[in-house]
């Protein structure tokens, strides 16, 4: 199984807040120094005024290590890799609640696979308090599209990844939002049915990397007047189970160890 990553996922939320220059949520853990130090150096001490978070589902660190060629487009476009240990149980609503509140499950309240609207303070509440314009783009069943509802921000909910990604591209080009979250669950869905290493599953990794790369290129072209942070940030990993299927949710390195990828793009003017 190997060793667990040392850095908890709960450190990401406050780090993103530091990068964009806002106060973190009330229960957030201390920020991940690797991200804050990188952004400060890359942006020459300025704070980002745009953050774009791409959230693919269930891409394990061990999968990336074993099949790096499927994510090479993303790795080539990013500069900082951070190895996080996600939280237990390692299922989507629990992990994304921690990612965007900075709190452990016993604090934010989601401790199993359920999708209530969070009442704990989140990064979205912090952004709204700071006057930032926020958008979430996801599918009609995803956790991100449900647990962060009932806030004064925009939600774009679709049935398929192509629709989601087309809307994300549109919002990038329109350049109206300060903080955009995009969720793609295609690898997770295919992996559960076919296993993490099945050719059809690995093909979804390539789709995720291609989507992120497209967003990167659009942002590079359309957000030249902004200091931007882009993140390729999954929620948890996965492992193979009997019958050649895939799963997650256990206290094991395959499910808990994940590797995020980040890059800052300084403004050109």
Coordinates of C-alpha atoms in Angstrom, one line a residue:
X1 CA 0.0 0.0 0.0
X2 CA 2.9 2.4 0.6
X3 CA 2.9 5.5 2.8
X4 CA 0.1 8.0 3.3
X5 CA 0.8 11.6 2.1
X6 CA 1.4 13.9 5.0
X7 CA -0.4 17.0 3.9
X8 CA -4.2 17.0 4.6
X9 CA -6.6 18.1 1.9
X10 CA -8.1 20.5 4.5
X11 CA -5.2 22.8 4.0
X12 CA -6.1 23.6 0.4
X13 CA -9.1 25.9 1.1
X14 CA -7.2 28.5 3.1
X15 CA -4.3 28.4 0.6
X16 CA -6.6 29.3 -2.3
X17 CA -8.1 32.1 -0.2
X18 CA -4.6 33.4 0.5
X19 CA -3.8 33.3 -3.2
X20 CA -6.9 35.3 -4.1
X21 CA -6.6 37.7 -1.1
X22 CA -9.6 36.9 1.0
X23 CA -10.3 35.7 4.5
X24 CA -10.7 31.9 4.7
X25 CA -13.8 30.2 6.0
X26 CA -14.2 30.2 9.8
X27 CA -13.3 26.5 10.3
X28 CA -10.5 26.2 7.7
X29 CA -7.2 24.6 8.6
X30 CA -3.9 26.5 8.1
X31 CA -3.1 27.0 4.4
X32 CA -0.8 24.7 2.4
X33 CA 2.4 26.6 2.3
X34 CA 3.6 25.0 -0.9
X35 CA 0.7 26.7 -2.8
X36 CA 0.9 30.1 -1.1
X37 CA 4.7 30.3 -1.5
X38 CA 4.5 29.3 -5.2
X39 CA 1.8 31.9 -6.0
X40 CA 3.5 34.7 -4.2
X41 CA 6.7 34.1 -6.1
X42 CA 5.0 33.5 -9.5
X43 CA 2.8 36.6 -9.2
X44 CA 5.5 38.8 -7.8
X45 CA 3.7 39.4 -4.5
X46 CA 0.4 40.2 -6.1
X47 CA -2.9 38.4 -5.3
X48 CA -4.7 36.6 -8.0
X49 CA -8.0 38.1 -9.2
X50 CA -9.1 34.9 -11.0
X51 CA -9.2 31.3 -9.8
X52 CA -10.2 28.4 -12.1
X53 CA -10.6 25.0 -10.3
X54 CA -11.0 22.0 -12.5
X55 CA -12.3 19.1 -10.4
X56 CA -12.1 15.6 -12.0
X57 CA -13.3 12.8 -9.9
X58 CA -11.4 9.8 -8.4
X59 CA -8.0 10.2 -10.1
X60 CA -5.6 8.4 -7.7
X61 CA -2.0 9.3 -7.3
X62 CA -1.0 5.7 -8.0
X63 CA -2.9 5.8 -11.3
X64 CA -1.0 8.9 -12.4
X65 CA 2.3 7.3 -11.3
X66 CA 1.6 4.2 -13.3
X67 CA 0.1 5.8 -16.4
X68 CA 1.6 9.3 -16.6
X69 CA 1.2 9.5 -20.4
X70 CA -2.6 10.0 -19.9
X71 CA -2.2 13.2 -18.0
X72 CA 0.9 14.6 -19.7
X73 CA -1.0 17.5 -21.3
X74 CA -1.9 18.7 -17.8
X75 CA 1.5 18.1 -16.3
X76 CA 3.2 20.0 -19.1
X77 CA 1.0 23.1 -18.5
X78 CA 1.3 23.2 -14.8
X79 CA 4.2 24.0 -12.5
X80 CA 3.4 22.9 -9.0
X81 CA 2.3 19.3 -7.9
X82 CA 1.1 18.9 -4.4
X83 CA 0.5 15.5 -2.8
X84 CA -2.5 15.6 -0.5
X85 CA -4.1 13.0 1.8
X86 CA -7.8 13.3 1.4
X87 CA -10.3 12.5 4.2
X88 CA -12.3 9.6 5.4
X89 CA -14.6 8.2 4.3
X90 CA -13.0 8.8 0.9
X91 CA -16.2 9.5 -1.0
X92 CA -17.1 12.4 -3.2
X93 CA -19.4 14.6 -1.0
X94 CA -17.2 14.2 2.1
X95 CA -14.0 15.1 0.2
X96 CA -15.3 18.1 -1.7
X97 CA -16.9 19.4 1.4
X98 CA -13.4 19.4 3.0
X99 CA -11.7 20.8 -0.1
X100 CA -14.0 23.8 -0.1
X101 CA -14.5 24.4 3.6
X102 CA -11.1 23.6 4.9
X103 CA -12.8 21.6 7.7
X104 CA -12.6 17.9 8.6
X105 CA -15.8 15.8 8.1
X106 CA -16.7 15.8 11.8
X107 CA -16.8 19.6 11.6
X108 CA -18.5 20.2 8.2
X109 CA -21.0 17.5 8.9
X110 CA -20.9 15.2 5.9
X111 CA -19.5 11.9 7.1
X112 CA -21.0 9.4 4.6
X113 CA -22.2 9.3 1.0
X114 CA -25.0 11.9 1.2
X115 CA -25.4 15.3 -0.3
X116 CA -27.1 17.8 2.1
X117 CA -26.6 21.5 1.6
X118 CA -23.7 22.5 3.8
X119 CA -24.4 25.1 6.5
X120 CA -20.8 25.4 7.6
X121 CA -18.8 28.3 6.3
X122 CA -17.2 27.5 2.9
X123 CA -14.9 29.2 0.4
X124 CA -18.0 30.2 -1.6
X125 CA -19.3 32.1 1.4
X126 CA -15.9 33.7 1.9
X127 CA -15.8 34.7 -1.8
X128 CA -19.3 36.2 -1.7
X129 CA -18.5 38.2 1.5
X130 CA -15.5 39.6 -0.4
X131 CA -17.7 40.7 -3.3
X132 CA -16.4 38.1 -5.7
X133 CA -18.5 36.6 -8.6
X134 CA -18.6 32.8 -8.4
X135 CA -19.9 30.1 -10.6
X136 CA -20.1 26.3 -10.2
X137 CA -20.6 24.1 -13.4
X138 CA -21.4 20.4 -12.9
X139 CA -23.9 17.7 -13.7
X140 CA -27.3 17.2 -12.3
X141 CA -26.3 14.5 -9.8
X142 CA -22.9 15.6 -8.7
X143 CA -22.0 16.5 -5.1
X144 CA -20.5 19.9 -6.0
X145 CA -23.8 20.9 -7.6
X146 CA -25.8 20.0 -4.5
X147 CA -23.8 20.5 -1.3
X148 CA -22.9 24.1 -2.0
X149 CA -26.4 25.2 -3.1
X150 CA -28.5 28.1 -1.5
X151 CA -25.8 30.7 -1.9
X152 CA -25.8 34.0 -3.8
X153 CA -23.8 32.7 -6.8
X154 CA -24.4 31.1 -10.2
X155 CA -25.0 27.4 -10.8
X156 CA -24.9 25.9 -14.3
X157 CA -26.1 22.3 -14.2
X158 CA -26.1 20.0 -17.2
X159 CA -26.4 16.3 -17.9
X160 CA -23.2 15.6 -19.8
X161 CA -19.5 16.5 -19.6
X162 CA -19.5 18.0 -23.1
X163 CA -22.3 20.4 -22.0
X164 CA -20.4 21.2 -18.8
X165 CA -17.1 21.9 -20.6
X166 CA -18.7 24.0 -23.3
X167 CA -20.3 26.2 -20.7
X168 CA -17.0 26.5 -18.9
X169 CA -15.4 27.6 -22.1
X170 CA -18.1 30.1 -22.7
X171 CA -17.6 31.6 -19.2
X172 CA -13.9 31.9 -19.7
X173 CA -14.4 33.8 -22.9
X174 CA -17.0 36.1 -21.4
X175 CA -14.6 36.8 -18.5
X176 CA -17.2 37.8 -15.9
X177 CA -16.4 35.5 -13.0
X178 CA -13.7 35.8 -10.4
X179 CA -13.9 32.1 -9.3
X180 CA -15.1 29.2 -11.4
X181 CA -15.4 25.5 -10.4
X182 CA -15.9 22.9 -13.0
X183 CA -16.7 19.3 -12.1
X184 CA -16.2 16.3 -14.5
X185 CA -17.2 12.8 -13.1
X186 CA -16.5 10.8 -16.2
X187 CA -13.4 8.8 -15.0
X188 CA -15.2 7.9 -11.7
X189 CA -18.3 6.7 -13.5
X190 CA -16.4 4.5 -16.0
X191 CA -13.9 3.3 -13.4
X192 CA -16.6 2.0 -11.1
X193 CA -18.0 -0.2 -13.9
X194 CA -14.8 -1.3 -15.6
X195 CA -11.9 -0.9 -13.1
X196 CA -9.3 1.9 -12.6
X197 CA -6.9 0.5 -15.2
X198 CA -9.3 -0.6 -17.9
X199 CA -8.5 0.9 -21.3
X200 CA -11.9 2.6 -21.4
X201 CA -11.2 4.1 -18.0
X202 CA -7.7 5.3 -18.9
X203 CA -9.3 6.9 -21.9
X204 CA -11.3 9.1 -19.6
X205 CA -8.1 10.3 -17.9
X206 CA -7.0 11.5 -21.3
X207 CA -10.4 13.3 -21.7
X208 CA -9.9 15.0 -18.3
X209 CA -6.4 16.1 -19.2
X210 CA -7.6 17.4 -22.6
X211 CA -10.4 19.3 -21.0
X212 CA -8.1 21.0 -18.5
X213 CA -5.6 21.8 -21.3
X214 CA -8.3 23.4 -23.4
X215 CA -9.4 25.6 -20.4
X216 CA -5.7 26.5 -19.8
X217 CA -5.3 27.7 -23.4
X218 CA -8.6 29.6 -23.3
X219 CA -7.6 31.3 -20.1
X220 CA -4.1 32.1 -21.4
X221 CA -5.8 33.9 -24.4
X222 CA -8.8 35.5 -22.8
X223 CA -7.6 36.4 -19.3
X224 CA -4.4 38.2 -20.2
X225 CA -5.3 41.1 -18.0
X226 CA -5.7 39.0 -14.9
X227 CA -3.5 37.2 -12.4
X228 CA -4.9 33.7 -12.5
X229 CA -4.5 30.5 -10.5
X230 CA -5.6 27.3 -12.3
X231 CA -6.0 24.0 -10.5
X232 CA -6.4 20.3 -11.5
X233 CA -7.8 19.1 -8.3
X234 CA -9.4 15.7 -7.7
X235 CA -11.3 14.7 -4.5
X236 CA -10.0 11.2 -3.8
X237 CA -8.4 8.1 -5.4
X238 CA -9.7 4.6 -6.2
X239 CA -8.8 0.9 -6.1
X240 CA -9.9 -2.3 -7.9
X241 CA -12.3 -4.7 -6.4
X242 CA -13.6 -8.2 -7.2
X243 CA -15.1 -8.6 -10.6
X244 CA -12.8 -6.1 -12.3
X245 CA -14.7 -3.1 -11.0
X246 CA -13.5 0.0 -9.2
X247 CA -14.3 1.5 -5.9
X248 CA -13.2 4.0 -3.2
X249 CA -14.1 5.0 0.3
X250 CA -11.6 3.0 2.3
X251 CA -8.7 4.0 4.6
X252 CA -6.0 2.9 2.2
X253 CA -3.3 4.8 0.2
X254 CA -4.9 4.0 -3.1
X255 CA -8.0 5.9 -2.1
X256 CA -6.5 8.7 0.1
X257 CA -3.3 9.7 -1.8
X258 CA -4.0 12.2 -4.6
X259 CA -1.8 14.7 -6.5
X260 CA -3.1 18.1 -7.5
X261 CA -1.5 20.2 -10.2
X262 CA -1.4 24.0 -10.2
X263 CA -0.1 26.9 -12.3
X264 CA -0.3 30.7 -12.0
X265 CA -0.6 32.8 -15.1
X266 CA 0.6 36.4 -14.4
X267 CA -1.2 39.2 -16.2
X268 CA 0.5 40.6 -19.2
X269 CA -0.4 44.2 -18.7

